[in-house]
PDB file of C-alpha atoms in Angstrom:
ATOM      1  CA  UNK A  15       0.000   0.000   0.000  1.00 53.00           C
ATOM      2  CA  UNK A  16       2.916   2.395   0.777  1.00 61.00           C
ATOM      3  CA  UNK A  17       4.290   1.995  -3.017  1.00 65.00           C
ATOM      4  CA  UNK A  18       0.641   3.460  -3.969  1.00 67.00           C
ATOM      5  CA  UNK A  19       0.510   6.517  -1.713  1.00 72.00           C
ATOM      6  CA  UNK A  20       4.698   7.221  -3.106  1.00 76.00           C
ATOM      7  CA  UNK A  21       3.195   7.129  -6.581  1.00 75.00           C
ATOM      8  CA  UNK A  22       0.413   8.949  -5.874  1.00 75.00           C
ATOM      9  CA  UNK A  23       2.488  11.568  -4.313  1.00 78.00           C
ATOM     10  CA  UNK A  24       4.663  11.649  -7.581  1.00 79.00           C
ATOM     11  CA  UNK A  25       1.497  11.593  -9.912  1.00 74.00           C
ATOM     12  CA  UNK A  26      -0.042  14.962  -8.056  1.00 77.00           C
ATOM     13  CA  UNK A  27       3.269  16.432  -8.010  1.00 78.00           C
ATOM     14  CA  UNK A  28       3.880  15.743 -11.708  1.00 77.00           C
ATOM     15  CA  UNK A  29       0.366  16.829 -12.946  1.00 70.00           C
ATOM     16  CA  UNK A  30       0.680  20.070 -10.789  1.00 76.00           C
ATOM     17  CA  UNK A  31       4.486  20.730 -12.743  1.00 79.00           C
ATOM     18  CA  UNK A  32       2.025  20.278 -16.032  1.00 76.00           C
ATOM     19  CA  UNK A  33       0.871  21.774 -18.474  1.00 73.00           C
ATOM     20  CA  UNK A  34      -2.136  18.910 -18.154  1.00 71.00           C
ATOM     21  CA  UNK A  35      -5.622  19.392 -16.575  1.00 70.00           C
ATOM     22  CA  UNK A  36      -6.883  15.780 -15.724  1.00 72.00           C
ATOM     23  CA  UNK A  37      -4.058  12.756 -15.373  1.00 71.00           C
ATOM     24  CA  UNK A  38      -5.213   8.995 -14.730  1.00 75.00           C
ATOM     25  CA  UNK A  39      -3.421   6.341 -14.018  1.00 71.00           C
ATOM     26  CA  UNK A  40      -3.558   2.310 -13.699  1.00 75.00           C
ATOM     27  CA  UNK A  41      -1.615  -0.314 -12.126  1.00 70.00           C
ATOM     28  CA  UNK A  42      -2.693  -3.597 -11.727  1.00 67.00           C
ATOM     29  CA  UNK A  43      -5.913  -3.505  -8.897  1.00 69.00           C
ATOM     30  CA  UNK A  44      -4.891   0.227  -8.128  1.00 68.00           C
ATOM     31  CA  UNK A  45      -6.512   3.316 -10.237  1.00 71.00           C
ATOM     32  CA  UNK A  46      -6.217   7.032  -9.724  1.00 72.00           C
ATOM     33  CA  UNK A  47      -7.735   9.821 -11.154  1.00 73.00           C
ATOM     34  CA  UNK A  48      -6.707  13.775 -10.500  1.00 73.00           C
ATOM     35  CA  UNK A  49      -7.837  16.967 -11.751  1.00 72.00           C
ATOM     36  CA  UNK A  50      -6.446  20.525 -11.713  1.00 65.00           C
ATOM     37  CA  UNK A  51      -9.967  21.716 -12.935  1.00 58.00           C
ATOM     38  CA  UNK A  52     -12.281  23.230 -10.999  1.00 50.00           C
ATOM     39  CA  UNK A  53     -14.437  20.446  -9.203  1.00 45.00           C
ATOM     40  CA  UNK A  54     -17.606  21.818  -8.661  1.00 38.00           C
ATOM     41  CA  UNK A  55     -18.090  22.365 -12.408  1.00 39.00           C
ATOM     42  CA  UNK A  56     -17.096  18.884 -13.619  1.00 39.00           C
ATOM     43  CA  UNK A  57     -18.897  17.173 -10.236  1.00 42.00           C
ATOM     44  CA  UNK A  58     -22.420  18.975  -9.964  1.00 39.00           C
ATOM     45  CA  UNK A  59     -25.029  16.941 -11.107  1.00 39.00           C
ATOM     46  CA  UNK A  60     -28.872  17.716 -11.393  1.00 37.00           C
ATOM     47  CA  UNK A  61     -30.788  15.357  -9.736  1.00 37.00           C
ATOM     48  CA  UNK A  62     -32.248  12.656 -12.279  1.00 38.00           C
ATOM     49  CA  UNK A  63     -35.555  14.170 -13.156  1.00 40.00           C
ATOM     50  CA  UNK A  64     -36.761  11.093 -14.978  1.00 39.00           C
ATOM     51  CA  UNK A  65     -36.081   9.506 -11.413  1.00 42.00           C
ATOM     52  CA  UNK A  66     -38.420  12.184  -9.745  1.00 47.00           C
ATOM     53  CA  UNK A  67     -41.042  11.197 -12.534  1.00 46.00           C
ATOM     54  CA  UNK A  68     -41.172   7.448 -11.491  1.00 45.00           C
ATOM     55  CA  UNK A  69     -41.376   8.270  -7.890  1.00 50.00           C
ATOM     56  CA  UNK A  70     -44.306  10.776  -8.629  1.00 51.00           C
ATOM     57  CA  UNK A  71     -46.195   8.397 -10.352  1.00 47.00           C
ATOM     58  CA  UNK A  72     -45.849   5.639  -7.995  1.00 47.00           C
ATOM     59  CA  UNK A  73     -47.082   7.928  -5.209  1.00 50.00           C
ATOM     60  CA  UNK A  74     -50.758   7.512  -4.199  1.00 45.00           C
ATOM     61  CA  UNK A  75     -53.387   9.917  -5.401  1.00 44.00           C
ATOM     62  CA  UNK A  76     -54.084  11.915  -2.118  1.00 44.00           C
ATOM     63  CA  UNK A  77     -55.542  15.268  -1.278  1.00 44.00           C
ATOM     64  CA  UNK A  78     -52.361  16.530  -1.107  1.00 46.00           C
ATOM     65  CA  UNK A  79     -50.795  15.819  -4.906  1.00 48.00           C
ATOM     66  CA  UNK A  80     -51.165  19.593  -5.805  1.00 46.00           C
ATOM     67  CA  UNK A  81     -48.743  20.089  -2.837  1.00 52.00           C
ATOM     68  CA  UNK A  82     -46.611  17.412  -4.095  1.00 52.00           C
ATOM     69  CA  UNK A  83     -46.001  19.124  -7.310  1.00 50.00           C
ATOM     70  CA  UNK A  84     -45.076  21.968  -5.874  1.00 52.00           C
ATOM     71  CA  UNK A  85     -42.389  20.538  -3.912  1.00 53.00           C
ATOM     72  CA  UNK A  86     -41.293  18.966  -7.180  1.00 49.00           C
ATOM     73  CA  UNK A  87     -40.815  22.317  -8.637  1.00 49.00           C
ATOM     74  CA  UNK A  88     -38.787  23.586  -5.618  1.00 53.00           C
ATOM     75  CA  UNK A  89     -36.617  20.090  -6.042  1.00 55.00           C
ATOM     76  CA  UNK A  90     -35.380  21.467  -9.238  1.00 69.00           C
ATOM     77  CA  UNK A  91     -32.995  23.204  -8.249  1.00 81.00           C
ATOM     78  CA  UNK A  92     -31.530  20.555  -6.069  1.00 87.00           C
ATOM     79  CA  UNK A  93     -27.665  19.883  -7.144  1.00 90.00           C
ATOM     80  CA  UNK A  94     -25.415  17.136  -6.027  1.00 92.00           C
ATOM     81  CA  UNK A  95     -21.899  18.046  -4.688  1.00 92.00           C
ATOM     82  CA  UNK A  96     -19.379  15.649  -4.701  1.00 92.00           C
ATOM     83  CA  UNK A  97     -16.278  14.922  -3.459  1.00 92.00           C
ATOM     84  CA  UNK A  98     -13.479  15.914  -5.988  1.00 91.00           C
ATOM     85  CA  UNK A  99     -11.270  13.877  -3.932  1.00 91.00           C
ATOM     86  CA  UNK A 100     -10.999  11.008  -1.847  1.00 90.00           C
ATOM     87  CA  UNK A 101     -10.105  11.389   1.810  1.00 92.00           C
ATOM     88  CA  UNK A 102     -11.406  12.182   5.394  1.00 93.00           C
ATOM     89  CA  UNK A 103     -13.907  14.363   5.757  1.00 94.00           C
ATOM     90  CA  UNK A 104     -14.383  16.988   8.339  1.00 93.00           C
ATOM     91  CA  UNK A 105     -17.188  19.217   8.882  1.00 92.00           C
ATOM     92  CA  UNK A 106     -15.302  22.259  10.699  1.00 91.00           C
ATOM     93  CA  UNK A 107     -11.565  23.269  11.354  1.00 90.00           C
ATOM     94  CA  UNK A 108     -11.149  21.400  15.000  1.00 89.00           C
ATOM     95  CA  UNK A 109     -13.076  18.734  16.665  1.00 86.00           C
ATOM     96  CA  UNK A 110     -14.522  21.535  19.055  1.00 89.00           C
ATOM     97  CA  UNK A 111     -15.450  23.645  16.689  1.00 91.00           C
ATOM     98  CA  UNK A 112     -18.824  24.421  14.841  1.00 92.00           C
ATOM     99  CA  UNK A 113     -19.416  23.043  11.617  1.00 92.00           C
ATOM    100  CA  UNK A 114     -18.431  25.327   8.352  1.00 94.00           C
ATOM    101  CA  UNK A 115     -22.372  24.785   7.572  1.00 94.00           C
ATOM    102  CA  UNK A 116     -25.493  23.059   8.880  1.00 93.00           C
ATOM    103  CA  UNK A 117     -28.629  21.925   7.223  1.00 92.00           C
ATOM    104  CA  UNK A 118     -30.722  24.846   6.264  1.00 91.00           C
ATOM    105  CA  UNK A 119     -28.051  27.688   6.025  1.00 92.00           C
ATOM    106  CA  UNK A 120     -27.873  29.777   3.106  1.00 93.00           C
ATOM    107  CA  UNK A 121     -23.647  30.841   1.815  1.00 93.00           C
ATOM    108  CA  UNK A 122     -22.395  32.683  -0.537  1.00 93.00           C
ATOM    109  CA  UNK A 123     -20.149  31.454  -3.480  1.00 92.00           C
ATOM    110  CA  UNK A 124     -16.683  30.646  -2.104  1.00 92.00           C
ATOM    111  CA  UNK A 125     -18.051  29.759   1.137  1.00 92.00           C
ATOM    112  CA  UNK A 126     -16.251  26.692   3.218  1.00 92.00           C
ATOM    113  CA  UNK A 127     -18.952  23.878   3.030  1.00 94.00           C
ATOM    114  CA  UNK A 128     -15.939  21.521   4.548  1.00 94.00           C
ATOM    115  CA  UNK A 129     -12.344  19.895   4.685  1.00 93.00           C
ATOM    116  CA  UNK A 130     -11.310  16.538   2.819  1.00 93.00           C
ATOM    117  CA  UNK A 131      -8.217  15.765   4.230  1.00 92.00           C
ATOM    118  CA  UNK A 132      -6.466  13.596   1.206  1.00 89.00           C
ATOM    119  CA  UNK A 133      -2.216  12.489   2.238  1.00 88.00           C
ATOM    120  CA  UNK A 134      -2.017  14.938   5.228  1.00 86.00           C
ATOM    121  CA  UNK A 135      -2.974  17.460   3.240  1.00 89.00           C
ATOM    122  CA  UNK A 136      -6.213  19.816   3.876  1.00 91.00           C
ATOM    123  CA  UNK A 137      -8.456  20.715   0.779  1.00 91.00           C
ATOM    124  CA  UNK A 138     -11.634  22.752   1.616  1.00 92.00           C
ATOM    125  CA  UNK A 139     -14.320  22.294  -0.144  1.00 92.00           C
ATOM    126  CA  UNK A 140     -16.091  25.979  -1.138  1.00 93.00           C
ATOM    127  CA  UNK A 141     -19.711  26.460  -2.010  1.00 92.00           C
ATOM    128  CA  UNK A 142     -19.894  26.725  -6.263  1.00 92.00           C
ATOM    129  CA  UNK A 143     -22.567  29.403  -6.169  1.00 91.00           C
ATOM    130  CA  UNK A 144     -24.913  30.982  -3.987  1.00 92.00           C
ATOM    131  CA  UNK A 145     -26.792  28.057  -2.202  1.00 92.00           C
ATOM    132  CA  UNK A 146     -28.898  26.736   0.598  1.00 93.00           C
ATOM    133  CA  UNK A 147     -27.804  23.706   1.926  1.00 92.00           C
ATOM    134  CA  UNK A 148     -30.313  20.989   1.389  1.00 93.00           C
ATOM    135  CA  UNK A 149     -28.446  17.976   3.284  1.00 92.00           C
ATOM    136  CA  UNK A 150     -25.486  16.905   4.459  1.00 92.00           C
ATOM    137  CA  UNK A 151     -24.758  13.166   3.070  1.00 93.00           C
ATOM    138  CA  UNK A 152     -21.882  12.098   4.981  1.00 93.00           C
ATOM    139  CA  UNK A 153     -20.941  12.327   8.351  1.00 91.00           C
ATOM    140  CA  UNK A 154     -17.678  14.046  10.202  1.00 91.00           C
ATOM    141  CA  UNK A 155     -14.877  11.984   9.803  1.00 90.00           C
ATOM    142  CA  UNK A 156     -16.408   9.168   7.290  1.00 91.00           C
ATOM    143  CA  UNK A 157     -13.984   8.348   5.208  1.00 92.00           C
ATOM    144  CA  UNK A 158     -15.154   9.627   0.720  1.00 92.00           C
ATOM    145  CA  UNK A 159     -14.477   7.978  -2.062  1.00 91.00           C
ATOM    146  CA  UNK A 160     -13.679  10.347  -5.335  1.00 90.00           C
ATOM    147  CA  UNK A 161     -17.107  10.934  -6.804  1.00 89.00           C
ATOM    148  CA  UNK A 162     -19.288  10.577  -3.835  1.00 91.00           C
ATOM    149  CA  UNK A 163     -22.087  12.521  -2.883  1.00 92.00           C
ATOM    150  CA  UNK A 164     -21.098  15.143   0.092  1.00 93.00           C
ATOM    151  CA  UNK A 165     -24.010  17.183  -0.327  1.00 94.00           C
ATOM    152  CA  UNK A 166     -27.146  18.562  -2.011  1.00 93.00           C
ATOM    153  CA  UNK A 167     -27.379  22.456  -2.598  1.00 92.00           C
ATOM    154  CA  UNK A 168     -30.059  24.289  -3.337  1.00 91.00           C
ATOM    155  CA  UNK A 169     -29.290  26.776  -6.067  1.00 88.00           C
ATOM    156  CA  UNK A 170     -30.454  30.406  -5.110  1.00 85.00           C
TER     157      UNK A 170
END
């Protein structure tokens, strides 16, 4: 396992001396994939609206399916952040410290959402645009993978 973390030390230090924006790399059961771009761009997703369809129509008809759709329409602009990295994640600076963000708080673009902590080093993760945070998917110190879901922004 050390001879991984040695190349993957060499691999981020050789894509950062680059002229190259995205470097991945195989060797036999060990993969990695880095990129200089900006994360939030390349990892947003909108939430699968054909998914949102299925679930509507396997809801029951109720009294309250006018309210339904208007929650639908508010889910819209419900994005996916994810994790740009893989690491240790860490919802404020120090363990006796407040989180960056809670459920329900609207920041500013730039804003510290949190900290993935990837080979000693400490990345924060900033807020891509103006958003209210919807939920928090993982919890303080979980261990991400690259790619995961971290949390769901509501676009303002």
């Amino acid at each position: 396992m050390e001879k991984y973390l040695e190349v993957t030390e060499k691999l981020i230090k050789s894509l950062e001396d680059s002229s190259l924006n995205v470097l991945e790399f195989k060797l036999d059961n060990f993969s990695l994939k880095i990129s200089k771009s900006p994360f939030y761009e390349n990892n947003l997703q909108v939430m699968d609206l054909q998914n949102k369809r299925n679930d509507e129509s396997n809801n029951l008809i109720t009294d309250k399916k006018i309210e339904d759709k208007d929650e639908l329409k508010e889910e819209t602009n419900i994005k996916v952040l994810r994790a740009p990295i893989l690491g240790v994640f860490y919802s404020s600076k120090a363990p006796d410290e407040e989180p960056f963000v809670k459920v329900g708080d609207e920041v500013k673009k730039g804003t510290t959402l949190c900290i993935i902590e990837a080979m000693k080093m400490m990345n924060e993760i900033k807020a891509p645009y103006d958003c209210k945070i919807v939920d928090c998917l993982v919890s303080n110190e979980d261990f991400v993978e690259y790619d995961a879901e971290i949390f769901k922004l509501e676009q303002l």
